[in-house]
XYZ file of C-alpha atoms in Angstrom:
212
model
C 28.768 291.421 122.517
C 29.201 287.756 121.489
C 26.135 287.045 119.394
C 25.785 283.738 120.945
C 25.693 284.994 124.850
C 22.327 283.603 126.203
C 21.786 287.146 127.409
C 22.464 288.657 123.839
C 19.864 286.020 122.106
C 17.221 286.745 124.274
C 17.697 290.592 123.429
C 17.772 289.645 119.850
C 14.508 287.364 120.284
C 13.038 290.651 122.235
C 13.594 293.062 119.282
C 13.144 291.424 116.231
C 9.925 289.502 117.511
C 8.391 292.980 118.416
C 9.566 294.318 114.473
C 7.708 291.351 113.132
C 4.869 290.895 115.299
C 5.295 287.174 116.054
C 8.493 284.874 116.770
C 7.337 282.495 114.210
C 10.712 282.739 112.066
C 13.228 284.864 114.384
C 12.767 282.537 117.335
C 13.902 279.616 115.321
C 16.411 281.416 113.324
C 17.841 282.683 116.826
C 18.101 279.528 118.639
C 17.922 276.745 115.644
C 15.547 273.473 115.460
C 12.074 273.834 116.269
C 10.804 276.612 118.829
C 7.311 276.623 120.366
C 7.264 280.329 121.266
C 4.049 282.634 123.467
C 4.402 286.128 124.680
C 3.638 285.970 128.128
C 1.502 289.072 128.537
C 1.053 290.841 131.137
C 2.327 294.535 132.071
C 6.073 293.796 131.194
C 5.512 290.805 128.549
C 7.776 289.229 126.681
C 8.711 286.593 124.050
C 9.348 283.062 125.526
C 10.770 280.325 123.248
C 11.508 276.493 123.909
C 13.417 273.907 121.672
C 11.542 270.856 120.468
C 13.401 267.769 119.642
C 13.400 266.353 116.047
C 14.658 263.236 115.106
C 18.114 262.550 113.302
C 18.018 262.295 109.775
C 14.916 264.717 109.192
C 14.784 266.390 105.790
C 12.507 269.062 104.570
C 11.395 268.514 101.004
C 9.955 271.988 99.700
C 8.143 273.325 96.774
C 8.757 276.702 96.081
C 6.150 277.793 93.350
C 7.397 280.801 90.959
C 4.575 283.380 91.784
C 5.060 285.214 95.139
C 2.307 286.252 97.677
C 2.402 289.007 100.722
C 1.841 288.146 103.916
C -0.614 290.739 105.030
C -2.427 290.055 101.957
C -3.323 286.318 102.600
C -4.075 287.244 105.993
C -6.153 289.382 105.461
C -8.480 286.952 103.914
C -8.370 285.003 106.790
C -11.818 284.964 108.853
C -11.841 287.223 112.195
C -13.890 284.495 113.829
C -13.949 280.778 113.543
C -15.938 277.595 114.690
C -15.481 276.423 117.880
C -15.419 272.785 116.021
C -12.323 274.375 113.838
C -10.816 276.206 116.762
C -10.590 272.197 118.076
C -9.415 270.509 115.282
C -6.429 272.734 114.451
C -5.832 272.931 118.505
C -5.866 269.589 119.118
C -3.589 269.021 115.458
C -1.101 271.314 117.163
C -0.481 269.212 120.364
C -0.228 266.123 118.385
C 2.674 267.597 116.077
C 4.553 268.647 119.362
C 4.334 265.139 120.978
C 5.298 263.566 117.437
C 8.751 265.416 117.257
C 9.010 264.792 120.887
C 8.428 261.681 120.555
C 9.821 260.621 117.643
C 6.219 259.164 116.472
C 6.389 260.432 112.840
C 3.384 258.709 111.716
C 0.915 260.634 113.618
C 2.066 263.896 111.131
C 0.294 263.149 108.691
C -3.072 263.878 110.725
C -1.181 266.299 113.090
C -0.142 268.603 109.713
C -3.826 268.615 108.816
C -5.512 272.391 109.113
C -9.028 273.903 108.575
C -8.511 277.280 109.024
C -5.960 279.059 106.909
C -4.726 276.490 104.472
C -8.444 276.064 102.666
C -8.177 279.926 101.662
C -4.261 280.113 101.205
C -4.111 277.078 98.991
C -6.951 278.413 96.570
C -4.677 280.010 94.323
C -2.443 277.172 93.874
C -3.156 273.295 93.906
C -2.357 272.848 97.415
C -4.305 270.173 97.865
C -2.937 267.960 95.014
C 0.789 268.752 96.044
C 0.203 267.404 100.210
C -1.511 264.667 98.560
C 1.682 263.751 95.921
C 4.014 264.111 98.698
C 1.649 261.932 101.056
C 1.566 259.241 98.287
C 5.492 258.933 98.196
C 5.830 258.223 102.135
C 6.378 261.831 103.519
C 5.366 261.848 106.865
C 3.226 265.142 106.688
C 2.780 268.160 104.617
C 1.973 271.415 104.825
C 1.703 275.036 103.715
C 4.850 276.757 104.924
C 3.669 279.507 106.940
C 1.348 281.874 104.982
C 2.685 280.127 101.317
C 3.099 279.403 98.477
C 5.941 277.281 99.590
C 4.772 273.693 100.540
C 7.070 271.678 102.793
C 6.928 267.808 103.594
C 8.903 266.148 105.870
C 10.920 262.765 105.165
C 13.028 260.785 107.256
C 13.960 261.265 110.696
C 14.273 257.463 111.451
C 18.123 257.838 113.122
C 19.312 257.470 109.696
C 22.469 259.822 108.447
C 22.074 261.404 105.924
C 26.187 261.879 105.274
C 26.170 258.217 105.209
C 22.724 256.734 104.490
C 21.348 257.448 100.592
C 17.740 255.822 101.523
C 16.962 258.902 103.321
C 17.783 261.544 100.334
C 16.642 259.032 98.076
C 12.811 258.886 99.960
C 13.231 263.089 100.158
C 13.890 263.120 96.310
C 10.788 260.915 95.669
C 8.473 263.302 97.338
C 9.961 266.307 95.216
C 9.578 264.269 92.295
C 5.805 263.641 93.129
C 5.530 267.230 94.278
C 6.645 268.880 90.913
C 4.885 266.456 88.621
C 1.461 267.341 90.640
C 2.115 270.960 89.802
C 2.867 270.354 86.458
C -0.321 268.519 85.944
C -2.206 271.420 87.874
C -0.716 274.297 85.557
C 1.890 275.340 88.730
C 5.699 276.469 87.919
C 7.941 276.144 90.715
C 10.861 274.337 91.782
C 12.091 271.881 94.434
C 14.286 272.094 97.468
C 15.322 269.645 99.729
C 16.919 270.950 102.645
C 17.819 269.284 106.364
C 16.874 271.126 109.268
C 19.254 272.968 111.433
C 19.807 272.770 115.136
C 22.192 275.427 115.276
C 21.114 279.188 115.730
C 22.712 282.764 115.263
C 26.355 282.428 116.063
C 28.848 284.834 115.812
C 31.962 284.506 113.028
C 33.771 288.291 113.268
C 36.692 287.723 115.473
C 36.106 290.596 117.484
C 32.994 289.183 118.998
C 34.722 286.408 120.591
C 35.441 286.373 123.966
């Protein structure tokens, strides 16, 4: 089947959501850019996943630190419960990052990126803190810990800018790194920097026999 067939993706976004538990990195992978996904519940549910718009020119500056954690570990630090005043802040966070890429309104990330649930116990191991706040310091737009960590991603850019053609927009991402790695230097933290641009393009299919 041609791995690119609307029919075929949702299949894939089926099955490999299910193997992981969550569509958190298959949904994007799948269908590119940035997915809001749910599972609809329900006696038949499944895995629904919609594309949010980003702006041209966005570029993901990441530190990568050299120790590795597992997933199920750092969750399962996590709290079963939480506040209902937490429960609102990281809710409320949420719908403000959608509306920024939606919008285009980058400077609202910055408070949209912010988190009080996981990122206070995930970062303790590393200075998380001090790295958001290097990258903040530089102009990135927001910061974050990259799903359940170590990596820490900021976003630059995104101002219609090309980043073929336009050095100010590498030149800002390459700032942040900077400012990222010398905070982990001063806070005892190996690790190394990535800038990367986000794609838009999901799975597609390269082995001639799967083309039409």
């Amino acid at each position: 089947q041609d791995l690119a067939a609307p029919q075929t993706k949702q299949l894939l976004l089926q099955l490999a959501a299910d193997a992981e538990g969550h569509p958190d990195n298959v949904a994007p992978a799948i269908y590119g850019g940035f997915q809001v996904s749910i599972n609809t519940g329900g006696a038949h549910p499944q895995w629904v996943t919609q594309r949010v718009g980003m702006p041209q020119g966005l570029q993901a500056v990441l530190f990568i630190p050299q120790f590795e954690s597992l997933t199920a570990e750092t969750r399962a630090a996590l709290p079963t419960t939480i506040p209902v005043a937490d429960a609102v802040h990281n809710i409320s966070r949420a719908a403000m990052l959608v509306n920024s890429f939606a919008t285009g309104n980058m400077e609202a990330l910055r408070y949209a990126c912010q988190d009080v649930i996981h990122q206070p116990i995930r970062g303790e191991a590393f200075p998380l803190k001090e790295l958001i706040a290097a990258a903040l310091s530089k102009g990135a737009h927001g910061a974050f810990l990259s799903g359940a960590g170590p990596t820490v991603l900021a976003l630059t850019g995104g101002h219609g800018s090309d980043v073929h053609a336009d050095t100010m927009v590498t030149f800002l991402a390459v700032e942040v790194a900077d400012a990222m790695m010398d905070a982990a230097k001063e806070n005892g933290c190996e690790g190394r920097t990535v800038i990367s641009s986000p794609s838009i393009s999901g799975v597609v299919c390269t082995k001639e026999e799967c083309k039409p």
